[in-house]
CSV table of C-alpha atoms in Angstrom, one decimal:
chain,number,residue,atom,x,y,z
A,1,UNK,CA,-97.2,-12.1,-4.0
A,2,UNK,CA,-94.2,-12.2,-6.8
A,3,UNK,CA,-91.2,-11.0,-4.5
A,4,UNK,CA,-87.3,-10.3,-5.3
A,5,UNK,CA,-85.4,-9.7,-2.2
A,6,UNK,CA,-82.0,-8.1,-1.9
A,7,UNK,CA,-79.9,-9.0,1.3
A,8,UNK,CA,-78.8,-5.9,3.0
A,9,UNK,CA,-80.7,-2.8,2.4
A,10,UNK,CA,-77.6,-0.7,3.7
A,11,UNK,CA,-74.0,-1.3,4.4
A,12,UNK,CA,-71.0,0.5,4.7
A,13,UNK,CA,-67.7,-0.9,3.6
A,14,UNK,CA,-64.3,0.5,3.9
A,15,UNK,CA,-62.1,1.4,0.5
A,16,UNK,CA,-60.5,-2.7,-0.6
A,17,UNK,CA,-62.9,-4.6,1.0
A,18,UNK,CA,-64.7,-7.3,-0.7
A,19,UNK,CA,-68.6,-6.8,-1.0
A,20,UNK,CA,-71.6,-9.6,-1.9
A,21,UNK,CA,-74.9,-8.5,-2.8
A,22,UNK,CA,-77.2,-11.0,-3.1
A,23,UNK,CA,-80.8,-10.8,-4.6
A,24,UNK,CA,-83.0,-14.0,-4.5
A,25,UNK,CA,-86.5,-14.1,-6.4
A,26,UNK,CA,-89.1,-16.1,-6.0
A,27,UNK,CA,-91.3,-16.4,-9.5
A,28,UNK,CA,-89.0,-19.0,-11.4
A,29,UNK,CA,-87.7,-16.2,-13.6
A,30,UNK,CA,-84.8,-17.0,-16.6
A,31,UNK,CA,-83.4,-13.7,-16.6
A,32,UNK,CA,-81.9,-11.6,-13.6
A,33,UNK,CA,-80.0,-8.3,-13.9
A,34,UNK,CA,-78.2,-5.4,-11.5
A,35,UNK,CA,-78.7,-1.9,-11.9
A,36,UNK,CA,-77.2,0.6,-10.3
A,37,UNK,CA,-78.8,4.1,-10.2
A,38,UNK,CA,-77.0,7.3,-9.2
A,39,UNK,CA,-78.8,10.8,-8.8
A,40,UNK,CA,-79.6,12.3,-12.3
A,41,UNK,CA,-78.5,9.1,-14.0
A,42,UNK,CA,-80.6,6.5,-15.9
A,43,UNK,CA,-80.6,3.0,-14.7
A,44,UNK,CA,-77.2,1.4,-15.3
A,45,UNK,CA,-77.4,-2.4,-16.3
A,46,UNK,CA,-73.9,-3.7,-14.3
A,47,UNK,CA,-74.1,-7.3,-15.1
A,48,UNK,CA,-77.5,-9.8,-16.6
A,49,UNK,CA,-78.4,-13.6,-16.4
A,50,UNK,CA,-80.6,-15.0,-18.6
A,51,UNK,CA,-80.2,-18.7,-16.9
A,52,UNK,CA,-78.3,-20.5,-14.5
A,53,UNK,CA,-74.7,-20.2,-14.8
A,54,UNK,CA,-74.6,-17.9,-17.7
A,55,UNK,CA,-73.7,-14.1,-17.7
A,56,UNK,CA,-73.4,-11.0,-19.6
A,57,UNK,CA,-71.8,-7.8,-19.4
A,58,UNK,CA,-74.0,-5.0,-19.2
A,59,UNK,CA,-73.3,-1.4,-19.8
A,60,UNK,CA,-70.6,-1.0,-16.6
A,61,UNK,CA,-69.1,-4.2,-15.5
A,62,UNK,CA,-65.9,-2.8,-14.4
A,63,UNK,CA,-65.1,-4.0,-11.2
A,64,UNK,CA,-67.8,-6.2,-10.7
A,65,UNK,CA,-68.7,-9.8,-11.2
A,66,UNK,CA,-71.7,-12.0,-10.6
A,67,UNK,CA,-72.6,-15.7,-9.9
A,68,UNK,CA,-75.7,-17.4,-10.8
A,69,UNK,CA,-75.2,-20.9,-9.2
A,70,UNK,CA,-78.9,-21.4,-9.1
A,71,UNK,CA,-82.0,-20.0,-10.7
A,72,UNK,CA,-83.6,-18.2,-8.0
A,73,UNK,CA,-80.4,-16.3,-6.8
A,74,UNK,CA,-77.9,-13.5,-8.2
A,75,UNK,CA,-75.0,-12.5,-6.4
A,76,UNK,CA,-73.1,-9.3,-7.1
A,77,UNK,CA,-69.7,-9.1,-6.2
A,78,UNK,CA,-67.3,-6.4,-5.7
A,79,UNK,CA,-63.9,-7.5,-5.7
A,80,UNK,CA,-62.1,-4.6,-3.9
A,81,UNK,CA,-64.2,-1.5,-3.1
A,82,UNK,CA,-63.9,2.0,-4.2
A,83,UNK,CA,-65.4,5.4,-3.3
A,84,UNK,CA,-67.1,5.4,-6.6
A,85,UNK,CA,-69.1,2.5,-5.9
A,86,UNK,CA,-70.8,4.2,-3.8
A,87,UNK,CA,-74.4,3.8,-5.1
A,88,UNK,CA,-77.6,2.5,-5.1
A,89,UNK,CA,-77.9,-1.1,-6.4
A,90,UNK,CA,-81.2,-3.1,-7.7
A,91,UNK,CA,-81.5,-6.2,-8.8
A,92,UNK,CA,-84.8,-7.4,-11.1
A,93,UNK,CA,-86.0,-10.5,-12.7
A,94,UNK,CA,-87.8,-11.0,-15.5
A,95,UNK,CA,-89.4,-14.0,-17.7
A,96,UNK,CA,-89.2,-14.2,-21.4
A,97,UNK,CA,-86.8,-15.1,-24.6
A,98,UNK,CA,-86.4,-11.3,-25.0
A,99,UNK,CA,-85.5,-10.0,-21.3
A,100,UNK,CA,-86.2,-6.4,-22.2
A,101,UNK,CA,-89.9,-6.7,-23.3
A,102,UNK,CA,-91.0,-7.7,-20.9
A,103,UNK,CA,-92.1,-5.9,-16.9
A,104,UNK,CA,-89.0,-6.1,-14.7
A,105,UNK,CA,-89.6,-7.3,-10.7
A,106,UNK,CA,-87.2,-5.0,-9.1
A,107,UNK,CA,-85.8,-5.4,-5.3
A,108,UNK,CA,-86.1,-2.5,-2.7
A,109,UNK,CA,-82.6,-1.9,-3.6
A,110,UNK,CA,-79.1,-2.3,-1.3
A,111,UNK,CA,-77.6,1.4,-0.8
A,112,UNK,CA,-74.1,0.8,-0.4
A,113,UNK,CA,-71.4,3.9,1.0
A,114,UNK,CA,-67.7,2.7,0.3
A,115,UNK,CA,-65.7,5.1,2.9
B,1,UNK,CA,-75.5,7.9,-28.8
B,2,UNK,CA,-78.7,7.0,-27.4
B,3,UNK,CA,-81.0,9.4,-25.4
B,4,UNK,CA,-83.7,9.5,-23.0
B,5,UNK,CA,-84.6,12.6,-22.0
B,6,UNK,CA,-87.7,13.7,-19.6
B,7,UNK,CA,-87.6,17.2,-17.3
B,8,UNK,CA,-86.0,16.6,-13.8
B,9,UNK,CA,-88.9,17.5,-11.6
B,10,UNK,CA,-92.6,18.5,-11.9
B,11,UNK,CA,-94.8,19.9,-9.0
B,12,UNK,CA,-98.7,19.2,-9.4
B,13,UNK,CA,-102.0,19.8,-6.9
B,14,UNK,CA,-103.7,17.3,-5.4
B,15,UNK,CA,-107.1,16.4,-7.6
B,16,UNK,CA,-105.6,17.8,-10.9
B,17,UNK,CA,-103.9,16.4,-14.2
B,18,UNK,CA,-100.3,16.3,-14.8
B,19,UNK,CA,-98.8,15.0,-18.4
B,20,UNK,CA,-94.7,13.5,-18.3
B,21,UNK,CA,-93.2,13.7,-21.5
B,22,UNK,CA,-90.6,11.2,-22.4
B,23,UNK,CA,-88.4,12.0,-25.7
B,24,UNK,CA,-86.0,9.2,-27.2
B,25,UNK,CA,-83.4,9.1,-29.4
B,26,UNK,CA,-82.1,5.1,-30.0
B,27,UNK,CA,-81.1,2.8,-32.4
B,28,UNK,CA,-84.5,0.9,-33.3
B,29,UNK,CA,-87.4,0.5,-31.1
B,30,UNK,CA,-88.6,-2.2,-29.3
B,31,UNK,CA,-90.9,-1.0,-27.0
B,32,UNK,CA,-91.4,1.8,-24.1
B,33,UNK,CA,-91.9,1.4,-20.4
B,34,UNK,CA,-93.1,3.6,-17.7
B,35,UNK,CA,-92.3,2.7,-13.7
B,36,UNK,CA,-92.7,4.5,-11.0
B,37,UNK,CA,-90.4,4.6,-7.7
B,38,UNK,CA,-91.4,6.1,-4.2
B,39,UNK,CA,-88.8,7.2,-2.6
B,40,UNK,CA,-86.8,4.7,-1.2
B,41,UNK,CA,-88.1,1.9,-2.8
B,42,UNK,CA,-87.9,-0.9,-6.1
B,43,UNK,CA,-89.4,0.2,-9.4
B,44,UNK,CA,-93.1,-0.9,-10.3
B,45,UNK,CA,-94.1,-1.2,-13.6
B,46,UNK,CA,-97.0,0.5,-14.8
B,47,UNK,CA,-97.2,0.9,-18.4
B,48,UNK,CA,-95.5,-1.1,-21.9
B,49,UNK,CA,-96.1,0.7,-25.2
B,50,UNK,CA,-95.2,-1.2,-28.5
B,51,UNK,CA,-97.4,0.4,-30.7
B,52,UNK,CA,-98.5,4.5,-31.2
B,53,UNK,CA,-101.6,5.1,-29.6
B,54,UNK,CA,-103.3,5.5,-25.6
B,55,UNK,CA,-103.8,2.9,-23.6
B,56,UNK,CA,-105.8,3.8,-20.2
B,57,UNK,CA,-105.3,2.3,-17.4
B,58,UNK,CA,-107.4,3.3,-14.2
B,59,UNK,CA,-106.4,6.8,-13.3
B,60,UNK,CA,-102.7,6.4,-15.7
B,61,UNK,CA,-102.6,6.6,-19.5
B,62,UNK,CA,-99.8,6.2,-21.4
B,63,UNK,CA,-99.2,7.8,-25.2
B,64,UNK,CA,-96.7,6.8,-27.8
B,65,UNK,CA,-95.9,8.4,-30.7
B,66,UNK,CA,-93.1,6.2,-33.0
B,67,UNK,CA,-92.4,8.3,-35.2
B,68,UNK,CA,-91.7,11.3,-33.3
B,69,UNK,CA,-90.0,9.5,-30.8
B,70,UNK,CA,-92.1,10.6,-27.7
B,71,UNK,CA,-93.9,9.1,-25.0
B,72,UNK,CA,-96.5,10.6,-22.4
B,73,UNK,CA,-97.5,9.6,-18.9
B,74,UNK,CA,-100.8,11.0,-17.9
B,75,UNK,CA,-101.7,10.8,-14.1
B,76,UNK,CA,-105.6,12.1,-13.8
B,77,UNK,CA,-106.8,13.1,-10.1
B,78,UNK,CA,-104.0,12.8,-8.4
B,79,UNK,CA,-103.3,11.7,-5.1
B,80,UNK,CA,-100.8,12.9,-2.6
B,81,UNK,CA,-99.5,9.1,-2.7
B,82,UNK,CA,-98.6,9.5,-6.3
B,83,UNK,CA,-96.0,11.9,-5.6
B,84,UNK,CA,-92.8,9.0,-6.7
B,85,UNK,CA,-90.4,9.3,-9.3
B,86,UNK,CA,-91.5,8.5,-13.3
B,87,UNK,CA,-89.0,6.1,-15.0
B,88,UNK,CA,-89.1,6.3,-19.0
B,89,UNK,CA,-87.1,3.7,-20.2
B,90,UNK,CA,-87.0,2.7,-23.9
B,91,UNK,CA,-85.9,-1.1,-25.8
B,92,UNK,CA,-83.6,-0.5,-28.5
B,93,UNK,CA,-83.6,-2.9,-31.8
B,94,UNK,CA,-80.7,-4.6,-29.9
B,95,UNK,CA,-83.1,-5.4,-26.7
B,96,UNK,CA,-81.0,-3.5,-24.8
B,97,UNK,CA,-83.1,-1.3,-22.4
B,98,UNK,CA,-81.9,2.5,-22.2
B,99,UNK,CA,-83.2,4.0,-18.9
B,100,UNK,CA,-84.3,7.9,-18.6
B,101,UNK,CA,-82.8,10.1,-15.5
B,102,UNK,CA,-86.4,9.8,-13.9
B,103,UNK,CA,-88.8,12.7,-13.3
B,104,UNK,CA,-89.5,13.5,-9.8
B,105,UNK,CA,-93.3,14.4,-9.6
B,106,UNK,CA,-94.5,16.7,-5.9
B,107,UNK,CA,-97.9,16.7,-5.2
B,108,UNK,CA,-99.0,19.3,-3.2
B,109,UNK,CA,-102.6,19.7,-1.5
């Protein structure tokens, strides 16, 4: 069974601290992305991978970043919390030359409060 | 700018139909998806739609129309475990994928 897992399901950080989400998948998949979905918003791409080392700004990068040392994982990274953070992050994984065509593997998400 | 719009929340009955529209507004097309989310959980894909036309799929069916910019999810016979959210979400001619706001669907018995 094709599986992406996300590391904490929910934490609770304080305002400045330094937060990790990591998301590791297990179907050899090129390209990897975080979302982060807020009530009566679409899906936000944050940040995308489309292979090991590389990575793109999605539509809100500010104040994140992201490391793809190896294929299978994709860390999200916040360098110095804020309140408006506070959010519901996903990560997916997909396979393909055109990352958006194709079905997205989502994790069970990582709901993240920033006090 | 580019739009994805589909109604907030829907309430059905148990054993009936219920049809979610999807309406878009981007620069190009490249394809449309359908997922659905439980609350509380990831996304699942159900449905990808490059050209117009159904396509059936056990109880869900999924309707594109290009050129009017509109999408359909059809749910036949619902079940009280389809009650999830409805995620329309839409590649532009850029591959970037523009997400709807979701529709919330309630079943109730």
């Amino acid at each position: 069974d094709v599986k992406v897992t996300q590391s904490s399901r929910y934490l609770v950080k304080r305002t400045g601290e330094k937060v990790f989400l990591e998301c590791v998948q297990d179907m050899d998949h090129e390209n990897m992305f975080w979302y982060r979905q807020d009530p009566g918003l679409g899906l936000r791409l944050i940040y995308f991978s489309y292979d090991v080392k590389m990575k793109e700004k999605g539509d809100i990068p500010e104040g994140y970043s992201v490391s793809r040392e190896k294929k299978e994982r994709f860390s999200l990274i916040l360098e110095s919390a804020s309140t408006n953070q506070t959010s519901m992050y996903l990560c997916a994984s997909t396979t393909g030359t055109d990352p958006n065509t194709g079905e997205l593997f989502f994790g069970e998400g990582s709901r993240l409060t920033v006090l | 700018g580019q739009n994805i719009d589909q109604p907030t929340e829907m309430t059905a009955t148990e054993g009936a139909i219920v049809q979610i529209n999807c309406t878009y507004q981007t620069s190009g097309f490249n394809g449309l998806f359908w997922y659905q989310q439980h609350a509380g959980e990831a996304p699942t894909f159900l449905s990808y739609n490059v050209l117009d036309g159904l396509e059936e799929k056990g109880r869900f069916s999924s309707f594109l129309s290009r050129s009017k910019g509109y999408s359909y999810l059809l749910l036949k016979e619902l079940q009280m475990k389809d009650s999830a959210s409805y995620l329309c979400a839409v590649t532009d001619s850029n591959y970037q994928l523009i997400w709807g706001a979701g529709t919330k669907l309630i079943i109730k018995p």
